[in-house]
Amino acid sequence: DADVTQTPRNRITKTGKRIMLECSQTKGHDRMYWYRQDPGLGLRLIYYSFDVKDINKGEISDGYSVSRQAQAKFSLSLESAIPNQTALYFCATKTEGNTEAFFGQGTRLTVV
Amino acid sequence: DQQVKQNSPSLSVQEGRISILNCDYTNSMFDYFLWYKKYPAEGPTFLISISSIKDKNEDGRFTVFLNKSAKHLSLHIVPSQPGDSAVYFCAASARGGTSYGKLTFGQGTILTVHP
């Protein structure tokens, strides 16, 4: 089983709909992150959390919200999806300090 | 404000030759640098890293070089293999400031290794 699991893997939704992307991890890491990948723009940080009571905005948080339900779970919501939120979304986890982050397999979201 | 930049969107090399991927950064607080590799339909996977106290780190066919004065790092793959064909992302983190605790990524470079 994957250490970082994202659901769903693919989703097509309509403009204006609310959608939630879920992430769970079995690595026991405190820190969790949501990134989106767009062609030519790399991975950009949406939100991150250092523990269950800590939520921080990343560089592109507008139009998104998150919930850290437990140490192992971090969900990303689009309250009212719009077409320019069509992208590949990745969840990641890491420990404190200079360590690498571990990524899930991604969720491909299409907003029509 | 792109703090980590990979100015080459793509690179094509012949199998057996050296691949050199470049990355520049602007934030002087960055003190840890990483390279990730990404295949289609998969998440990025960690490849190699380097701390700012070093100027070189080697792991098998992969070597990362850091030039702090130029705020530049590079990934060398020798010899290149067709299985190395992927998107490579450079990333950086800092011990303090606004970049504390998070990884800032470059735009990625698509490497294609031809047999």
GROMACS .gro file of N, CA and C in nm, chain A:
model
  336
    1ASP      N    1   0.084  -0.120   0.000
    1ASP     CA    2   0.000   0.000   0.000
    1ASP      C    3   0.087   0.125   0.000
    2ALA      N    4   0.039   0.231  -0.067
    2ALA     CA    5   0.113   0.355  -0.075
    2ALA      C    6   0.117   0.421   0.062
    3ASP      N    7   0.229   0.491   0.090
    3ASP     CA    8   0.242   0.561   0.217
    3ASP      C    9   0.156   0.686   0.221
    4VAL      N   10   0.138   0.750   0.104
    4VAL     CA   11   0.056   0.870   0.092
    4VAL      C   12  -0.051   0.840  -0.015
    5THR      N   13  -0.175   0.840   0.027
    5THR     CA   14  -0.284   0.799  -0.061
    5THR      C   15  -0.378   0.915  -0.088
    6GLN      N   16  -0.404   0.938  -0.214
    6GLN     CA   17  -0.497   1.045  -0.252
    6GLN      C   18  -0.621   0.985  -0.317
    7THR      N   19  -0.737   1.039  -0.282
    7THR     CA   20  -0.861   1.001  -0.347
    7THR      C   21  -0.943   1.125  -0.378
    8PRO      N   22  -1.012   1.127  -0.494
    8PRO     CA   23  -1.003   1.030  -0.601
    8PRO      C   24  -0.876   1.048  -0.683
    9ARG      N   25  -0.847   0.959  -0.776
    9ARG     CA   26  -0.732   0.974  -0.864
    9ARG      C   27  -0.767   1.062  -0.983
   10ASN      N   28  -0.890   1.057  -1.024
   10ASN     CA   29  -0.939   1.139  -1.135
   10ASN      C   30  -1.079   1.188  -1.102
   11ARG      N   31  -1.108   1.313  -1.143
   11ARG     CA   32  -1.241   1.367  -1.116
   11ARG      C   33  -1.272   1.473  -1.220
   12ILE      N   34  -1.392   1.463  -1.275
   12ILE     CA   35  -1.443   1.567  -1.363
   12ILE      C   36  -1.563   1.629  -1.293
   13THR      N   37  -1.565   1.760  -1.280
   13THR     CA   38  -1.675   1.828  -1.212
   13THR      C   39  -1.718   1.950  -1.291
   14LYS      N   40  -1.834   2.001  -1.257
   14LYS     CA   41  -1.886   2.116  -1.329
   14LYS      C   42  -1.853   2.246  -1.256
   15THR      N   43  -1.845   2.351  -1.330
   15THR     CA   44  -1.823   2.485  -1.274
   15THR      C   45  -1.928   2.514  -1.168
   16GLY      N   46  -1.880   2.564  -1.053
   16GLY     CA   47  -1.971   2.601  -0.946
   16GLY      C   48  -1.994   2.493  -0.842
   17LYS      N   49  -1.953   2.371  -0.871
   17LYS     CA   50  -1.971   2.261  -0.777
   17LYS      C   51  -1.865   2.265  -0.669
   18ARG      N   52  -1.900   2.211  -0.552
   18ARG     CA   53  -1.804   2.195  -0.443
   18ARG      C   54  -1.742   2.057  -0.455
   19ILE      N   55  -1.611   2.050  -0.437
   19ILE     CA   56  -1.544   1.922  -0.447
   19ILE      C   57  -1.436   1.912  -0.340
   20MET      N   58  -1.418   1.791  -0.288
   20MET     CA   59  -1.317   1.768  -0.187
   20MET      C   60  -1.219   1.661  -0.235
   21LEU      N   61  -1.093   1.690  -0.220
   21LEU     CA   62  -0.987   1.594  -0.247
   21LEU      C   63  -0.929   1.549  -0.114
   22GLU      N   64  -0.908   1.419  -0.100
   22GLU     CA   65  -0.864   1.367   0.028
   22GLU      C   66  -0.724   1.309   0.022
   23CYS      N   67  -0.655   1.319   0.134
   23CYS     CA   68  -0.520   1.267   0.145
   23CYS      C   69  -0.503   1.202   0.281
   24SER      N   70  -0.447   1.081   0.280
   24SER     CA   71  -0.415   1.015   0.406
   24SER      C   72  -0.275   0.957   0.397
   25GLN      N   73  -0.207   0.951   0.511
   25GLN     CA   74  -0.069   0.903   0.511
   25GLN      C   75  -0.045   0.809   0.629
   26THR      N   76   0.044   0.715   0.606
   26THR     CA   77   0.079   0.617   0.708
   26THR      C   78   0.223   0.634   0.753
   27LYS      N   79   0.285   0.745   0.717
   27LYS     CA   80   0.427   0.765   0.750
   27LYS      C   81   0.446   0.823   0.889
   28GLY      N   82   0.338   0.867   0.953
   28GLY     CA   83   0.351   0.924   1.086
   28GLY      C   84   0.411   1.063   1.087
   29HIS      N   85   0.411   1.131   0.973
   29HIS     CA   86   0.466   1.266   0.965
   29HIS      C   87   0.368   1.368   1.019
   30ASP      N   88   0.424   1.475   1.078
   30ASP     CA   89   0.339   1.582   1.130
   30ASP      C   90   0.297   1.678   1.019
   31ARG      N   91   0.385   1.698   0.922
   31ARG     CA   92   0.363   1.805   0.825
   31ARG      C   93   0.299   1.751   0.697
   32MET      N   94   0.195   1.821   0.650
   32MET     CA   95   0.127   1.782   0.528
   32MET      C   96   0.105   1.903   0.440
   33TYR      N   97   0.104   1.879   0.308
   33TYR     CA   98   0.104   1.987   0.209
   33TYR      C   99   0.012   1.952   0.093
   34TRP      N  100  -0.046   2.055   0.033
   34TRP     CA  101  -0.117   2.040  -0.093
   34TRP      C  102  -0.052   2.130  -0.198
   35TYR      N  103  -0.017   2.068  -0.312
   35TYR     CA  104   0.041   2.138  -0.425
   35TYR      C  105  -0.048   2.116  -0.548
   36ARG      N  106  -0.038   2.209  -0.645
   36ARG     CA  107  -0.097   2.183  -0.774
   36ARG      C  108   0.012   2.197  -0.880
   37GLN      N  109   0.002   2.114  -0.983
   37GLN     CA  110   0.098   2.119  -1.092
   37GLN      C  111   0.028   2.163  -1.219
   38ASP      N  112   0.084   2.264  -1.283
   38ASP     CA  113   0.036   2.312  -1.412
   38ASP      C  114   0.153   2.312  -1.509
   39PRO      N  115   0.130   2.284  -1.636
   39PRO     CA  116   0.240   2.283  -1.734
   39PRO      C  117   0.315   2.416  -1.734
   40GLY      N  118   0.447   2.408  -1.725
   40GLY     CA  119   0.530   2.529  -1.730
   40GLY      C  120   0.538   2.606  -1.600
   41LEU      N  121   0.460   2.565  -1.500
   41LEU     CA  122   0.459   2.638  -1.372
   41LEU      C  123   0.512   2.554  -1.257
   42GLY      N  124   0.539   2.430  -1.282
   42GLY     CA  125   0.591   2.344  -1.176
   42GLY      C  126   0.488   2.313  -1.070
   43LEU      N  127   0.536   2.291  -0.948
   43LEU     CA  128   0.450   2.260  -0.834
   43LEU      C  129   0.436   2.384  -0.749
   44ARG      N  130   0.314   2.428  -0.727
   44ARG     CA  131   0.290   2.546  -0.646
   44ARG      C  132   0.212   2.509  -0.522
   45LEU      N  133   0.252   2.568  -0.410
   45LEU     CA  134   0.196   2.533  -0.280
   45LEU      C  135   0.062   2.602  -0.257
   46ILE      N  136  -0.039   2.524  -0.220
   46ILE     CA  137  -0.173   2.578  -0.196
   46ILE      C  138  -0.193   2.605  -0.046
   47TYR      N  139  -0.179   2.501   0.035
   47TYR     CA  140  -0.191   2.510   0.180
   47TYR      C  141  -0.093   2.409   0.241
   48TYR      N  142  -0.059   2.436   0.369
   48TYR     CA  143   0.022   2.339   0.441
   48TYR      C  144  -0.012   2.343   0.589
   49SER      N  145   0.023   2.234   0.656
   49SER     CA  146  -0.013   2.218   0.797
   49SER      C  147   0.102   2.151   0.870
   50PHE      N  148   0.144   2.211   0.982
   50PHE     CA  149   0.254   2.153   1.059
   50PHE      C  150   0.204   2.055   1.166
   51ASP      N  151   0.079   2.068   1.206
   51ASP     CA  152   0.015   1.970   1.292
   51ASP      C  153  -0.135   1.992   1.287
   52VAL      N  154  -0.210   1.915   1.363
   52VAL     CA  155  -0.355   1.916   1.352
   52VAL      C  156  -0.414   2.055   1.377
   53LYS      N  157  -0.354   2.134   1.463
   53LYS     CA  158  -0.410   2.265   1.496
   53LYS      C  159  -0.348   2.379   1.416
   54ASP      N  160  -0.268   2.345   1.317
   54ASP     CA  161  -0.194   2.447   1.244
   54ASP      C  162  -0.226   2.439   1.095
   55ILE      N  163  -0.277   2.549   1.039
   55ILE     CA  164  -0.308   2.557   0.896
   55ILE      C  165  -0.246   2.687   0.843
   56ASN      N  166  -0.178   2.677   0.728
   56ASN     CA  167  -0.114   2.794   0.670
   56ASN      C  168  -0.143   2.804   0.521
   57LYS      N  169  -0.160   2.927   0.475
   57LYS     CA  170  -0.180   2.948   0.332
   57LYS      C  171  -0.048   2.939   0.259
   58GLY      N  172  -0.055   2.883   0.138
   58GLY     CA  173   0.061   2.882   0.051
   58GLY      C  174   0.053   2.998  -0.046
   59GLU      N  175   0.122   2.982  -0.160
   59GLU     CA  176   0.128   3.094  -0.254
   59GLU      C  177   0.004   3.111  -0.340
   60ILE      N  178  -0.081   3.008  -0.348
   60ILE     CA  179  -0.200   3.018  -0.435
   60ILE      C  180  -0.324   2.963  -0.364
   61SER      N  181  -0.357   3.016  -0.247
   61SER     CA  182  -0.465   2.960  -0.165
   61SER      C  183  -0.605   3.010  -0.204
   62ASP      N  184  -0.614   3.117  -0.280
   62ASP     CA  185  -0.746   3.172  -0.314
   62ASP      C  186  -0.831   3.068  -0.388
   63GLY      N  187  -0.957   3.051  -0.341
   63GLY     CA  188  -1.047   2.956  -0.404
   63GLY      C  189  -1.041   2.817  -0.345
   64TYR      N  190  -0.951   2.797  -0.248
   64TYR     CA  191  -0.933   2.668  -0.184
   64TYR      C  192  -0.948   2.681  -0.032
   65SER      N  193  -0.983   2.570   0.032
   65SER     CA  194  -0.978   2.561   0.177
   65SER      C  195  -0.930   2.422   0.213
   66VAL      N  196  -0.884   2.405   0.337
   66VAL     CA  197  -0.834   2.274   0.380
   66VAL      C  198  -0.888   2.242   0.518
   67SER      N  199  -0.877   2.113   0.549
   67SER     CA  200  -0.913   2.065   0.682
   67SER      C  201  -0.814   1.957   0.722
   68ARG      N  202  -0.759   1.970   0.843
   68ARG     CA  203  -0.668   1.868   0.897
   68ARG      C  204  -0.747   1.791   1.002
   69GLN      N  205  -0.808   1.683   0.961
   69GLN     CA  206  -0.901   1.611   1.048
   69GLN      C  207  -0.829   1.529   1.154
   70ALA      N  208  -0.706   1.490   1.123
   70ALA     CA  209  -0.626   1.408   1.213
   70ALA      C  210  -0.483   1.421   1.163
   71GLN      N  211  -0.388   1.369   1.241
   71GLN     CA  212  -0.250   1.379   1.197
   71GLN      C  213  -0.232   1.317   1.060
   72ALA      N  214  -0.307   1.210   1.033
   72ALA     CA  215  -0.287   1.135   0.909
   72ALA      C  216  -0.373   1.183   0.793
   73LYS      N  217  -0.461   1.279   0.814
   73LYS     CA  218  -0.557   1.316   0.709
   73LYS      C  219  -0.560   1.466   0.686
   74PHE      N  220  -0.554   1.502   0.558
   74PHE     CA  221  -0.551   1.643   0.519
   74PHE      C  222  -0.631   1.655   0.390
   75SER      N  223  -0.745   1.725   0.395
   75SER     CA  224  -0.829   1.732   0.276
   75SER      C  225  -0.829   1.873   0.219
   76LEU      N  226  -0.845   1.881   0.089
   76LEU     CA  227  -0.847   2.007   0.015
   76LEU      C  228  -0.985   2.023  -0.047
   77SER      N  229  -1.047   2.140  -0.029
   77SER     CA  230  -1.179   2.165  -0.086
   77SER      C  231  -1.175   2.282  -0.183
   78LEU      N  232  -1.251   2.266  -0.290
   78LEU     CA  233  -1.278   2.376  -0.380
   78LEU      C  234  -1.424   2.410  -0.358
   79GLU      N  235  -1.451   2.526  -0.299
   79GLU     CA  236  -1.588   2.560  -0.259
   79GLU      C  237  -1.679   2.578  -0.380
   80SER      N  238  -1.627   2.639  -0.484
   80SER     CA  239  -1.704   2.662  -0.607
   80SER      C  240  -1.606   2.651  -0.722
   81ALA      N  241  -1.596   2.533  -0.778
   81ALA     CA  242  -1.491   2.505  -0.877
   81ALA      C  243  -1.506   2.593  -1.002
   82ILE      N  244  -1.391   2.634  -1.055
   82ILE     CA  245  -1.388   2.710  -1.179
   82ILE      C  246  -1.288   2.642  -1.275
   83PRO      N  247  -1.305   2.665  -1.406
   83PRO     CA  248  -1.220   2.594  -1.504
   83PRO      C  249  -1.070   2.611  -1.484
   84ASN      N  250  -1.024   2.729  -1.435
   84ASN     CA  251  -0.879   2.744  -1.421
   84ASN      C  252  -0.823   2.670  -1.298
   85GLN      N  253  -0.909   2.597  -1.229
   85GLN     CA  254  -0.862   2.507  -1.123
   85GLN      C  255  -0.839   2.366  -1.178
   86THR      N  256  -0.857   2.350  -1.307
   86THR     CA  257  -0.821   2.225  -1.372
   86THR      C  258  -0.670   2.209  -1.363
   87ALA      N  259  -0.626   2.100  -1.300
   87ALA     CA  260  -0.483   2.079  -1.275
   87ALA      C  261  -0.462   1.941  -1.216
   88LEU      N  262  -0.335   1.911  -1.193
   88LEU     CA  263  -0.295   1.790  -1.121
   88LEU      C  264  -0.264   1.832  -0.978
   89TYR      N  265  -0.326   1.768  -0.881
   89TYR     CA  266  -0.309   1.805  -0.740
   89TYR      C  267  -0.233   1.696  -0.667
   90PHE      N  268  -0.135   1.741  -0.587
   90PHE     CA  269  -0.054   1.646  -0.510
   90PHE      C  270  -0.057   1.680  -0.363
   91CYS      N  271  -0.068   1.576  -0.283
   91CYS     CA  272  -0.051   1.585  -0.139
   91CYS      C  273   0.089   1.536  -0.105
   92ALA      N  274   0.150   1.595  -0.003
   92ALA     CA  275   0.283   1.552   0.037
   92ALA      C  276   0.295   1.557   0.189
   93THR      N  277   0.387   1.477   0.243
   93THR     CA  278   0.413   1.479   0.387
   93THR      C  279   0.564   1.485   0.410
   94LYS      N  280   0.604   1.539   0.522
   94LYS     CA  281   0.744   1.537   0.560
   94LYS      C  282   0.757   1.556   0.710
   95THR      N  283   0.876   1.530   0.759
   95THR     CA  284   0.906   1.557   0.899
   95THR      C  285   0.968   1.696   0.910
   96GLU      N  286   0.991   1.739   1.031
   96GLU     CA  287   1.053   1.869   1.053
   96GLU      C  288   1.199   1.864   1.008
   97GLY      N  289   1.251   1.978   0.968
   97GLY     CA  290   1.392   1.988   0.935
   97GLY      C  291   1.422   1.963   0.788
   98ASN      N  292   1.550   1.952   0.759
   98ASN     CA  293   1.594   1.932   0.621
   98ASN      C  294   1.578   1.787   0.580
   99THR      N  295   1.458   1.757   0.539
   99THR     CA  296   1.424   1.621   0.494
   99THR      C  297   1.340   1.630   0.368
  100GLU      N  298   1.333   1.518   0.298
  100GLU     CA  299   1.254   1.520   0.176
  100GLU      C  300   1.106   1.504   0.207
  101ALA      N  301   1.024   1.549   0.115
  101ALA     CA  302   0.881   1.529   0.122
  101ALA      C  303   0.843   1.406   0.040
  102PHE      N  304   0.739   1.337   0.085
  102PHE     CA  305   0.689   1.219   0.015
  102PHE      C  306   0.553   1.255  -0.044
  103PHE      N  307   0.538   1.223  -0.172
  103PHE     CA  308   0.418   1.264  -0.244
  103PHE      C  309   0.322   1.148  -0.269
  104GLY      N  310   0.193   1.182  -0.276
  104GLY     CA  311   0.094   1.088  -0.323
  104GLY      C  312   0.100   1.080  -0.475
  105GLN      N  313   0.013   0.995  -0.531
  105GLN     CA  314   0.016   0.972  -0.675
  105GLN      C  315  -0.057   1.078  -0.755
  106GLY      N  316  -0.126   1.167  -0.685
  106GLY     CA  317  -0.189   1.278  -0.754
  106GLY      C  318  -0.337   1.257  -0.783
  107THR      N  319  -0.408   1.369  -0.795
  107THR     CA  320  -0.548   1.369  -0.839
  107THR      C  321  -0.558   1.460  -0.960
  108ARG      N  322  -0.604   1.402  -1.070
  108ARG     CA  323  -0.626   1.485  -1.189
  108ARG      C  324  -0.767   1.539  -1.185
  109LEU      N  325  -0.781   1.670  -1.171
  109LEU     CA  326  -0.911   1.735  -1.160
  109LEU      C  327  -0.938   1.816  -1.286
  110THR      N  328  -1.054   1.794  -1.344
  110THR     CA  329  -1.099   1.870  -1.460
  110THR      C  330  -1.230   1.939  -1.425
  111VAL      N  331  -1.232   2.072  -1.442
  111VAL     CA  332  -1.352   2.150  -1.417
  111VAL      C  333  -1.407   2.196  -1.552
  112VAL      N  334  -1.530   2.154  -1.582
  112VAL     CA  335  -1.588   2.188  -1.714
  112VAL      C  336  -1.701   2.288  -1.700
   0.00000   0.00000   0.00000
